[in-house]
Amino acid sequence: TGLITLDEGYKNTGATTSGITFLDGEEGILRYRGYSIEELAEKSTFLEVAYLLIYGELPSVKEFEQFKNEITVHTLVHEDIKKILDGFPSNAHPMGVLSSLVCTLTAFYPESLDPNRSADKVNLSIIRILAKMPTFAAWAYKNEVGHPVNYPDNSLDYCSNFLKMMFALPAEKYEADPVVADALDKLLILHADHEQNCSTSTVRIVGSSKASLYSSVSAGINALWGPLHGGANQAVIEMLEAIKADGGNVQKFIDKAKDKNDPFRLMGFGHRVYKNFDPRAKIIKKAADNVLSKLGVNDPVLEIAKGLEEAALKDPYFVERKLYPNVDFYSGIIYRAIGIPTDMFTVMFALGRLPGWIAQWKEMREKNEPIGRPRQIYTGSKIRSYVEMNKR
Ligand code: CMC
């Protein structure tokens, strides 16, 4: 079988070459297609960033208009998907609902299963999933709260439409606050891609078997769900709430995180690649201050988060291990301030990460990468003879 190199968790193994996202963990640099995350967060919009990631270049005015129009045309989902939604219990976690609904697109668009279809048809799948994910995400929430679903409003931009589908009630007039829509747009940009993380690698490896875009993204959503990955944003707020309920003693939780006999970890801290700082966390921390003050929200957990960060960054345990706040540490505070419920935080991450998953899936397909199939080093029993059950 030849020599197999063992690298559990792929800490040092590159699985692909990629021209999408550049990341330097020592210097805290993140760029999409060569553009710095700081500049994109300040000047661009989420849909423009989606175009950049997927097609490789910033769009011209005409290209962008066409892209937006195509997405707008496809925001509606098949009425029968509502019946599938109705089958979920109201306490279903919205991430499970989202991944399931995304996977139903394989049933409503079976042509997406054909690995040999034309580039135009692949592009239609890309447009459809970008257009329909906000609808699914908002409907997963509506299922939870027992409200009727809202249909997309194609007169609105991507984020305002999502917010309306989330929050509008039939008996009330709803208009998204531009401060809220802008804050959401910025958060989605910051989450849009992060090279070969767990969910993106999942999308690529599922897609490498020539599975459809929809089933590959559905698998990515499930990978993102875990608390060590995207699920951390929900876990952070739960942790900050627990600290608050406990009287605000951050040191107690830091000590708990340091205790090797305790499985507790400081959520929103540490990163596989960033060993200096996470550039997204810096932008989000500033944005959290900004958005909360613009909205006049006073959230005591923001102060707890800052206190926790300060204390952890002084602690030799965190310093030696180069553990810094990551993207998930402050994002939940913004989501909460703009009215997103805690168990929807990871769904928001999925909405943001979607263009990255698509771009990586597309790149992998266009490069005609071989099927992903890691090796192993076997540590089980040597050959033995079968023993009849009554003799065991
Ligand atoms: N709290 C306490 N100790 C930690 C933490 C933490 N948050 N993160 C890492 N460590 C310790 C870990 O116990 C280990 O210590 P030792 O060397 O004594 O055994 C050392 O630091 C290295 O950690 P690791 O688990 O080997 O590092 P990793 O690269 O495998 O894991 C991580 C990276 C992000 C999974 C991890 O830092 C973690 O669990 N963080 C908390 C969850 C979190 O915030 N996840 C979001 C990640 S960023 C966005 C995303 O991916 O979605």
Tab-separated table of C-alpha atoms and ligand atoms in Angstrom:
chain	number	residue	atom	x	y	z
A	1	THR	CA	0.000	0.000	0.000
A	2	GLY	CA	3.021	2.284	0.077
A	3	LEU	CA	3.943	4.710	2.809
A	4	ILE	CA	1.031	6.497	4.470
A	5	THR	CA	1.596	9.748	6.354
A	6	LEU	CA	-0.621	10.158	9.385
A	7	ASP	CA	-1.998	13.659	9.979
A	8	GLU	CA	-5.114	13.482	12.123
A	9	GLY	CA	-7.312	16.515	11.624
A	10	TYR	CA	-5.227	17.411	8.520
A	11	LYS	CA	-3.201	19.879	10.578
A	12	ASN	CA	-0.421	20.045	7.995
A	13	THR	CA	-1.812	18.359	4.921
A	14	GLY	CA	-2.914	20.348	1.913
A	15	ALA	CA	-5.788	18.657	0.095
A	16	THR	CA	-5.937	20.968	-2.905
A	17	THR	CA	-4.568	24.023	-4.648
A	18	SER	CA	-7.023	26.915	-4.658
A	19	GLY	CA	-7.177	30.400	-6.115
A	20	ILE	CA	-10.083	31.643	-3.997
A	21	THR	CA	-9.027	32.673	-0.509
A	22	PHE	CA	-5.604	33.624	0.865
A	23	LEU	CA	-5.080	33.236	4.568
A	24	ASP	CA	-1.933	33.914	6.608
A	25	GLY	CA	-2.527	32.733	10.161
A	26	GLU	CA	0.706	34.173	11.573
A	27	GLU	CA	0.076	37.658	10.212
A	28	GLY	CA	-3.721	37.638	10.564
A	29	ILE	CA	-4.344	38.208	6.853
A	30	LEU	CA	-7.494	37.155	4.991
A	31	ARG	CA	-8.152	37.991	1.333
A	32	TYR	CA	-10.847	36.885	-1.079
A	33	ARG	CA	-9.449	36.636	-4.638
A	34	GLY	CA	-6.688	39.033	-3.583
A	35	TYR	CA	-8.927	41.689	-1.964
A	36	SER	CA	-8.429	42.255	1.778
A	37	ILE	CA	-11.295	41.393	4.076
A	38	GLU	CA	-11.008	44.827	5.710
A	39	GLU	CA	-11.539	46.606	2.395
A	40	LEU	CA	-14.370	44.342	1.274
A	41	ALA	CA	-16.169	44.667	4.627
A	42	GLU	CA	-15.967	48.430	4.362
A	43	LYS	CA	-16.714	49.031	0.691
A	44	SER	CA	-18.464	46.042	-0.848
A	45	THR	CA	-21.785	44.255	-0.467
A	46	PHE	CA	-22.458	40.611	0.244
A	47	LEU	CA	-23.806	39.862	-3.232
A	48	GLU	CA	-20.854	41.558	-4.886
A	49	VAL	CA	-18.512	39.470	-2.713
A	50	ALA	CA	-20.505	36.364	-3.661
A	51	TYR	CA	-19.959	37.205	-7.343
A	52	LEU	CA	-16.255	37.794	-6.717
A	53	LEU	CA	-15.793	34.484	-4.929
A	54	ILE	CA	-17.780	32.431	-7.418
A	55	TYR	CA	-16.644	33.965	-10.702
A	56	GLY	CA	-13.199	35.216	-9.675
A	57	GLU	CA	-13.520	38.951	-10.507
A	58	LEU	CA	-15.451	41.930	-9.241
A	59	PRO	CA	-18.481	42.406	-11.526
A	60	SER	CA	-19.000	45.323	-13.908
A	61	VAL	CA	-22.212	47.347	-13.407
A	62	LYS	CA	-23.928	45.314	-16.098
A	63	GLU	CA	-22.711	41.946	-14.834
A	64	PHE	CA	-23.814	42.801	-11.322
A	65	GLU	CA	-27.279	43.938	-12.411
A	66	GLN	CA	-27.748	40.713	-14.307
A	67	PHE	CA	-26.530	38.615	-11.366
A	68	LYS	CA	-28.861	40.393	-8.935
A	69	ASN	CA	-31.799	40.067	-11.323
A	70	GLU	CA	-31.219	36.366	-11.793
A	71	ILE	CA	-31.077	35.805	-8.051
A	72	THR	CA	-34.237	37.828	-7.523
A	73	VAL	CA	-36.141	35.777	-10.104
A	74	HIS	CA	-35.395	32.551	-8.223
A	75	THR	CA	-36.192	33.464	-4.605
A	76	LEU	CA	-39.531	31.611	-4.539
A	77	VAL	CA	-39.458	27.952	-3.567
A	78	HIS	CA	-41.820	25.203	-4.711
A	79	GLU	CA	-45.070	25.226	-2.701
A	80	ASP	CA	-44.632	21.549	-1.841
A	81	ILE	CA	-41.546	22.446	0.191
A	82	LYS	CA	-43.955	24.069	2.637
A	83	LYS	CA	-45.513	20.651	3.217
A	84	ILE	CA	-42.084	19.230	4.021
A	85	LEU	CA	-41.478	22.134	6.382
A	86	ASP	CA	-44.809	21.459	8.093
A	87	GLY	CA	-43.648	17.943	8.928
A	88	PHE	CA	-40.871	19.229	11.198
A	89	PRO	CA	-41.659	19.528	14.905
A	90	SER	CA	-41.503	23.112	16.130
A	91	ASN	CA	-38.531	22.332	18.357
A	92	ALA	CA	-36.433	21.166	15.378
A	93	HIS	CA	-33.122	23.027	15.341
A	94	PRO	CA	-33.186	25.367	12.308
A	95	MET	CA	-29.807	24.049	11.097
A	96	GLY	CA	-31.300	20.575	10.653
A	97	VAL	CA	-34.311	22.081	8.882
A	98	LEU	CA	-32.065	24.181	6.639
A	99	SER	CA	-29.816	21.306	5.555
A	100	SER	CA	-32.903	19.165	4.871
A	101	LEU	CA	-34.652	21.832	2.805
A	102	VAL	CA	-31.508	22.509	0.786
A	103	CYS	CA	-31.270	18.786	0.058
A	104	THR	CA	-34.895	18.726	-1.176
A	105	LEU	CA	-33.709	20.858	-4.126
A	106	THR	CA	-32.229	17.625	-5.543
A	107	ALA	CA	-35.815	16.342	-5.736
A	108	PHE	CA	-37.356	19.493	-7.215
A	109	TYR	CA	-34.498	19.961	-9.703
A	110	PRO	CA	-33.399	16.386	-10.496
A	111	GLU	CA	-31.397	17.606	-13.499
A	112	SER	CA	-28.925	18.946	-10.908
A	113	LEU	CA	-27.900	15.326	-10.305
A	114	ASP	CA	-26.354	15.031	-13.765
A	115	PRO	CA	-22.602	15.522	-13.373
A	116	ASN	CA	-22.185	16.105	-17.092
A	117	ARG	CA	-24.641	18.950	-17.587
A	118	SER	CA	-23.506	22.163	-19.256
A	119	ALA	CA	-21.807	25.056	-17.455
A	120	ASP	CA	-24.964	27.142	-17.977
A	121	LYS	CA	-27.064	24.568	-16.180
A	122	VAL	CA	-24.549	24.368	-13.344
A	123	ASN	CA	-24.765	28.129	-13.111
A	124	LEU	CA	-28.536	27.918	-12.811
A	125	SER	CA	-28.117	25.610	-9.783
A	126	ILE	CA	-25.737	28.183	-8.292
A	127	ILE	CA	-28.233	31.002	-8.801
A	128	ARG	CA	-31.088	28.903	-7.421
A	129	ILE	CA	-29.341	27.983	-4.203
A	130	LEU	CA	-28.142	31.559	-3.599
A	131	ALA	CA	-31.679	32.802	-4.182
A	132	LYS	CA	-33.495	30.199	-2.108
A	133	MET	CA	-31.270	29.841	0.970
A	134	PRO	CA	-32.601	33.029	2.630
A	135	THR	CA	-36.152	31.757	2.052
A	136	PHE	CA	-35.320	28.384	3.633
A	137	ALA	CA	-33.483	30.032	6.513
A	138	ALA	CA	-36.382	32.349	7.341
A	139	TRP	CA	-38.892	29.517	6.984
A	140	ALA	CA	-36.884	27.307	9.364
A	141	TYR	CA	-37.370	30.074	11.929
A	142	LYS	CA	-41.068	30.506	11.161
A	143	ASN	CA	-41.560	26.782	11.712
A	144	GLU	CA	-40.013	27.149	15.130
A	145	VAL	CA	-42.145	30.069	16.262
A	146	GLY	CA	-45.332	28.802	14.617
A	147	HIS	CA	-45.907	31.870	12.445
A	148	PRO	CA	-47.074	31.679	8.842
A	149	VAL	CA	-44.212	31.805	6.383
A	150	ASN	CA	-43.572	34.958	4.378
A	151	TYR	CA	-42.907	34.860	0.667
A	152	PRO	CA	-39.885	36.695	-0.700
A	153	ASP	CA	-40.267	40.356	-1.636
A	154	ASN	CA	-38.340	40.846	-4.855
A	155	SER	CA	-38.385	44.627	-4.585
A	156	LEU	CA	-35.884	44.376	-1.727
A	157	ASP	CA	-32.151	43.773	-1.525
A	158	TYR	CA	-30.832	40.382	-0.342
A	159	CYS	CA	-30.582	41.198	3.368
A	160	SER	CA	-33.737	43.337	3.651
A	161	ASN	CA	-35.708	40.584	1.933
A	162	PHE	CA	-34.342	38.010	4.363
A	163	LEU	CA	-35.156	40.215	7.359
A	164	LYS	CA	-38.688	40.751	6.098
A	165	MET	CA	-39.229	37.008	5.619
A	166	MET	CA	-37.896	36.456	9.157
A	167	PHE	CA	-39.749	39.131	11.027
A	168	ALA	CA	-42.831	40.356	9.141
A	169	LEU	CA	-46.175	39.316	10.596
A	170	PRO	CA	-49.351	39.300	8.506
A	171	ALA	CA	-51.117	41.772	10.763
A	172	GLU	CA	-48.290	44.303	10.916
A	173	LYS	CA	-46.395	46.503	8.534
A	174	TYR	CA	-42.701	45.650	8.402
A	175	GLU	CA	-39.770	47.514	6.995
A	176	ALA	CA	-36.190	46.445	7.696
A	177	ASP	CA	-34.095	49.039	9.526
A	178	PRO	CA	-31.202	49.956	7.165
A	179	VAL	CA	-28.771	49.850	10.121
A	180	VAL	CA	-29.807	46.256	10.723
A	181	ALA	CA	-29.648	45.305	7.030
A	182	ASP	CA	-26.169	46.872	6.724
A	183	ALA	CA	-24.901	45.115	9.844
A	184	LEU	CA	-26.171	41.801	8.505
A	185	ASP	CA	-24.623	42.427	5.093
A	186	LYS	CA	-21.230	43.088	6.702
A	187	LEU	CA	-21.423	39.949	8.831
A	188	LEU	CA	-22.264	37.854	5.776
A	189	ILE	CA	-19.229	39.299	3.929
A	190	LEU	CA	-16.958	38.385	6.835
A	191	HIS	CA	-18.214	34.800	6.782
A	192	ALA	CA	-18.254	34.353	3.000
A	193	ASP	CA	-15.212	32.100	2.665
A	194	HIS	CA	-12.398	30.733	4.770
A	195	GLU	CA	-10.543	28.271	2.516
A	196	GLN	CA	-10.365	24.610	3.576
A	197	ASN	CA	-12.234	24.682	6.911
A	198	CYS	CA	-14.300	21.692	8.080
A	199	SER	CA	-17.545	22.539	6.251
A	200	THR	CA	-15.841	23.668	3.031
A	201	SER	CA	-13.679	20.549	2.959
A	202	THR	CA	-16.900	18.594	3.468
A	203	VAL	CA	-18.523	20.338	0.499
A	204	ARG	CA	-15.475	19.600	-1.651
A	205	ILE	CA	-15.166	15.977	-0.584
A	206	VAL	CA	-18.882	15.263	-1.075
A	207	GLY	CA	-18.784	17.061	-4.417
A	208	SER	CA	-15.685	15.113	-5.441
A	209	SER	CA	-17.876	12.008	-5.811
A	210	LYS	CA	-19.768	14.157	-8.368
A	211	ALA	CA	-22.704	14.553	-5.991
A	212	SER	CA	-24.887	17.570	-6.785
A	213	LEU	CA	-24.233	21.093	-5.569
A	214	TYR	CA	-27.361	20.888	-3.408
A	215	SER	CA	-26.382	17.702	-1.598
A	216	SER	CA	-22.790	18.953	-1.216
A	217	VAL	CA	-23.964	22.218	0.377
A	218	SER	CA	-26.463	20.351	2.546
A	219	ALA	CA	-23.551	18.260	3.882
A	220	GLY	CA	-21.565	21.459	4.459
A	221	ILE	CA	-24.410	22.894	6.538
A	222	ASN	CA	-24.325	19.799	8.747
A	223	ALA	CA	-20.560	20.083	9.186
A	224	LEU	CA	-20.905	23.758	10.099
A	225	TRP	CA	-23.479	22.945	12.763
A	226	GLY	CA	-20.997	21.464	15.259
A	227	PRO	CA	-19.975	23.604	18.265
A	228	LEU	CA	-16.284	23.496	17.336
A	229	HIS	CA	-17.107	25.064	13.958
A	230	GLY	CA	-20.028	27.403	13.132
A	231	GLY	CA	-22.054	26.229	16.115
A	232	ALA	CA	-19.563	28.165	18.253
A	233	ASN	CA	-21.441	31.440	17.674
A	234	GLN	CA	-24.505	30.050	19.455
A	235	ALA	CA	-22.293	28.463	22.132
A	236	VAL	CA	-20.552	31.827	22.792
A	237	ILE	CA	-23.766	33.627	23.693
A	238	GLU	CA	-24.889	30.708	25.829
A	239	MET	CA	-21.525	30.840	27.614
A	240	LEU	CA	-21.716	34.624	28.118
A	241	GLU	CA	-25.258	34.245	29.471
A	242	ALA	CA	-24.061	31.537	31.858
A	243	ILE	CA	-21.267	33.852	33.077
A	244	LYS	CA	-23.801	36.640	33.585
A	245	ALA	CA	-26.193	34.355	35.478
A	246	ASP	CA	-23.277	33.245	37.620
A	247	GLY	CA	-22.555	36.818	38.724
A	248	GLY	CA	-20.137	37.849	35.959
A	249	ASN	CA	-17.024	36.135	37.295
A	250	VAL	CA	-15.003	35.694	34.066
A	251	GLN	CA	-11.976	34.280	35.875
A	252	LYS	CA	-13.990	31.295	37.074
A	253	PHE	CA	-14.794	30.366	33.458
A	254	ILE	CA	-11.228	30.944	32.344
A	255	ASP	CA	-10.032	28.561	35.062
A	256	LYS	CA	-12.634	26.034	33.965
A	257	ALA	CA	-11.411	26.279	30.353
A	258	LYS	CA	-7.822	25.695	31.513
A	259	ASP	CA	-8.736	22.634	33.565
A	260	LYS	CA	-7.794	19.590	31.492
A	261	ASN	CA	-10.225	17.427	33.471
A	262	ASP	CA	-13.101	19.652	32.414
A	263	PRO	CA	-14.314	19.384	28.794
A	264	PHE	CA	-15.373	23.047	28.837
A	265	ARG	CA	-13.548	25.316	26.370
A	266	LEU	CA	-13.765	29.039	26.044
A	267	MET	CA	-16.138	29.250	23.100
A	268	GLY	CA	-15.155	31.719	20.391
A	269	PHE	CA	-11.496	31.352	21.361
A	270	GLY	CA	-8.728	29.659	19.428
A	271	HIS	CA	-8.358	28.803	15.786
A	272	ARG	CA	-6.634	26.105	13.783
A	273	VAL	CA	-4.910	28.619	11.547
A	274	TYR	CA	-4.866	32.067	13.221
A	275	LYS	CA	-2.070	32.201	15.778
A	276	ASN	CA	-1.828	35.962	16.221
A	277	PHE	CA	-5.313	37.331	15.757
A	278	ASP	CA	-8.371	36.637	13.634
A	279	PRO	CA	-8.813	39.678	11.357
A	280	ARG	CA	-12.559	39.030	11.200
A	281	ALA	CA	-12.839	39.193	14.991
A	282	LYS	CA	-11.186	42.642	14.990
A	283	ILE	CA	-13.689	43.995	12.465
A	284	ILE	CA	-16.632	42.382	14.252
A	285	LYS	CA	-15.621	43.723	17.656
A	286	LYS	CA	-15.613	47.257	16.261
A	287	ALA	CA	-18.873	46.655	14.410
A	288	ALA	CA	-20.512	45.332	17.598
A	289	ASP	CA	-19.746	48.591	19.416
A	290	ASN	CA	-20.946	50.581	16.436
A	291	VAL	CA	-24.201	48.686	15.778
A	292	LEU	CA	-25.221	48.536	19.423
A	293	SER	CA	-24.697	52.262	19.848
A	294	LYS	CA	-26.549	53.084	16.594
A	295	LEU	CA	-29.479	50.924	17.650
A	296	GLY	CA	-29.349	52.200	21.229
A	297	VAL	CA	-28.997	48.642	22.522
A	298	ASN	CA	-27.282	48.134	25.837
A	299	ASP	CA	-26.361	44.483	26.120
A	300	PRO	CA	-24.503	43.578	29.323
A	301	VAL	CA	-22.994	40.499	27.672
A	302	LEU	CA	-20.882	42.798	25.456
A	303	GLU	CA	-19.096	44.045	28.573
A	304	ILE	CA	-18.724	40.481	29.832
A	305	ALA	CA	-17.249	39.457	26.456
A	306	LYS	CA	-14.735	42.315	26.579
A	307	GLY	CA	-13.792	41.465	30.171
A	308	LEU	CA	-13.378	37.814	29.252
A	309	GLU	CA	-11.207	38.660	26.262
A	310	GLU	CA	-9.002	40.978	28.309
A	311	ALA	CA	-8.525	38.463	31.110
A	312	ALA	CA	-7.859	35.536	28.734
A	313	LEU	CA	-5.307	37.498	26.701
A	314	LYS	CA	-3.313	38.139	29.904
A	315	ASP	CA	-3.418	34.520	30.989
A	316	PRO	CA	-0.254	32.466	30.248
A	317	TYR	CA	-2.396	29.423	29.273
A	318	PHE	CA	-3.986	31.342	26.377
A	319	VAL	CA	-0.815	33.277	25.521
A	320	GLU	CA	1.347	30.139	25.265
A	321	ARG	CA	-1.196	28.352	23.106
A	322	LYS	CA	-1.793	31.453	20.962
A	323	LEU	CA	-5.530	31.429	21.602
A	324	TYR	CA	-7.304	34.612	20.492
A	325	PRO	CA	-10.961	35.510	19.944
A	326	ASN	CA	-12.182	34.149	16.625
A	327	VAL	CA	-14.956	35.249	14.242
A	328	ASP	CA	-17.615	33.707	16.469
A	329	PHE	CA	-16.700	35.587	19.637
A	330	TYR	CA	-18.461	38.892	18.944
A	331	SER	CA	-20.742	38.000	16.016
A	332	GLY	CA	-23.525	36.645	18.258
A	333	ILE	CA	-23.696	39.958	20.097
A	334	ILE	CA	-24.474	41.724	16.818
A	335	TYR	CA	-26.954	39.047	15.745
A	336	ARG	CA	-28.735	39.420	19.058
A	337	ALA	CA	-28.803	43.205	18.812
A	338	ILE	CA	-30.451	42.967	15.397
A	339	GLY	CA	-33.085	40.576	16.710
A	340	ILE	CA	-31.813	37.217	15.459
A	341	PRO	CA	-32.626	34.477	17.989
A	342	THR	CA	-29.713	32.468	19.391
A	343	ASP	CA	-30.437	29.184	17.636
A	344	MET	CA	-30.495	31.011	14.279
A	345	PHE	CA	-26.895	32.278	14.651
A	346	THR	CA	-25.351	29.286	12.910
A	347	VAL	CA	-27.969	29.555	10.159
A	348	MET	CA	-26.721	33.111	9.597
A	349	PHE	CA	-23.185	31.757	9.351
A	350	ALA	CA	-24.419	29.250	6.734
A	351	LEU	CA	-26.053	32.040	4.711
A	352	GLY	CA	-22.769	33.916	4.765
A	353	ARG	CA	-20.601	30.892	3.944
A	354	LEU	CA	-22.768	29.806	1.004
A	355	PRO	CA	-20.828	31.707	-1.727
A	356	GLY	CA	-17.585	30.199	-0.414
A	357	TRP	CA	-18.991	26.683	-0.517
A	358	ILE	CA	-20.261	27.281	-4.060
A	359	ALA	CA	-16.967	28.783	-5.247
A	360	GLN	CA	-14.958	25.906	-3.756
A	361	TRP	CA	-17.316	23.276	-5.184
A	362	LYS	CA	-17.137	24.917	-8.611
A	363	GLU	CA	-13.347	25.226	-8.507
A	364	MET	CA	-13.007	21.576	-7.494
A	365	ARG	CA	-15.277	20.478	-10.346
A	366	GLU	CA	-13.563	22.675	-12.926
A	367	LYS	CA	-10.162	21.342	-11.907
A	368	ASN	CA	-11.588	17.847	-12.263
A	369	GLU	CA	-10.134	16.839	-8.919
A	370	PRO	CA	-10.096	13.127	-8.114
A	371	ILE	CA	-12.514	11.723	-5.571
A	372	GLY	CA	-11.491	12.620	-2.006
A	373	ARG	CA	-10.473	9.466	-0.221
A	374	PRO	CA	-8.146	9.763	2.785
A	375	ARG	CA	-6.044	6.786	3.859
A	376	GLN	CA	-5.629	5.333	7.349
A	377	ILE	CA	-3.237	3.347	9.467
A	378	TYR	CA	-4.992	0.227	10.697
A	379	THR	CA	-4.692	-0.462	14.439
A	380	GLY	CA	-7.319	-3.224	14.888
A	381	SER	CA	-7.021	-6.980	15.460
A	382	LYS	CA	-4.823	-9.234	13.387
A	383	ILE	CA	-6.640	-11.948	11.433
A	384	ARG	CA	-8.790	-14.249	13.602
A	385	SER	CA	-11.155	-17.161	12.992
A	386	TYR	CA	-14.902	-16.820	13.257
A	387	VAL	CA	-16.340	-18.406	16.448
A	388	GLU	CA	-19.926	-19.717	16.410
A	389	MET	CA	-22.213	-17.566	18.595
A	390	ASN	CA	-23.049	-20.364	21.055
A	391	LYS	CA	-19.339	-20.935	21.672
A	392	ARG	CA	-18.513	-17.297	22.621
B	1	CMC	N1	-10.418	26.983	25.379
B	1	CMC	C1	-9.482	26.342	26.113
B	1	CMC	N2	-8.442	25.696	25.592
B	1	CMC	C2	-8.337	25.680	24.257
B	1	CMC	C3	-9.269	26.329	23.423
B	1	CMC	C4	-10.338	26.998	24.034
B	1	CMC	N3	-11.246	27.618	23.298
B	1	CMC	N4	-8.931	26.163	22.126
B	1	CMC	C5	-7.814	25.423	22.143
B	1	CMC	N5	-7.443	25.140	23.428
B	1	CMC	C6	-6.249	24.401	23.855
B	1	CMC	C7	-6.387	22.905	23.660
B	1	CMC	O1	-6.931	22.290	24.808
B	1	CMC	C8	-4.972	22.506	23.401
B	1	CMC	O2	-4.296	22.505	24.631
B	1	CMC	P1	-3.095	21.442	24.899
B	1	CMC	O3	-2.019	21.789	23.898
B	1	CMC	O4	-2.709	21.674	26.321
B	1	CMC	O5	-3.681	20.077	24.672
B	1	CMC	C9	-4.411	23.664	22.595
B	1	CMC	O6	-5.178	24.800	23.011
B	1	CMC	C10	-4.518	23.519	21.079
B	1	CMC	O7	-5.879	23.253	20.762
B	1	CMC	P2	-6.377	22.174	19.709
B	1	CMC	O8	-7.722	21.713	20.094
B	1	CMC	O9	-5.303	21.139	19.509
B	1	CMC	O10	-6.422	23.095	18.416
B	1	CMC	P3	-7.236	22.808	17.100
B	1	CMC	O11	-6.554	23.567	16.039
B	1	CMC	O12	-7.428	21.336	16.915
B	1	CMC	O13	-8.686	23.425	17.414
B	1	CMC	C11	-10.494	24.954	17.617
B	1	CMC	C12	-9.108	24.676	16.983
B	1	CMC	C13	-11.068	26.212	16.982
B	1	CMC	C14	-11.423	23.756	17.321
B	1	CMC	C15	-10.312	25.133	19.142
B	1	CMC	O14	-9.507	26.256	19.403
B	1	CMC	C16	-11.650	25.239	19.877
B	1	CMC	O15	-12.232	24.219	20.256
B	1	CMC	N6	-12.166	26.505	20.112
B	1	CMC	C17	-13.466	26.687	20.723
B	1	CMC	C18	-14.573	26.518	19.680
B	1	CMC	C19	-14.610	27.677	18.705
B	1	CMC	O16	-14.590	28.829	19.076
B	1	CMC	N7	-14.737	27.328	17.411
B	1	CMC	C20	-14.861	28.326	16.321
B	1	CMC	C21	-13.657	28.319	15.450
B	1	CMC	S1	-13.550	29.722	14.323
B	1	CMC	C22	-14.908	29.693	13.286
B	1	CMC	C23	-15.304	28.390	12.751
B	1	CMC	O17	-14.522	27.530	12.391
B	1	CMC	O18	-16.513	28.188	12.640
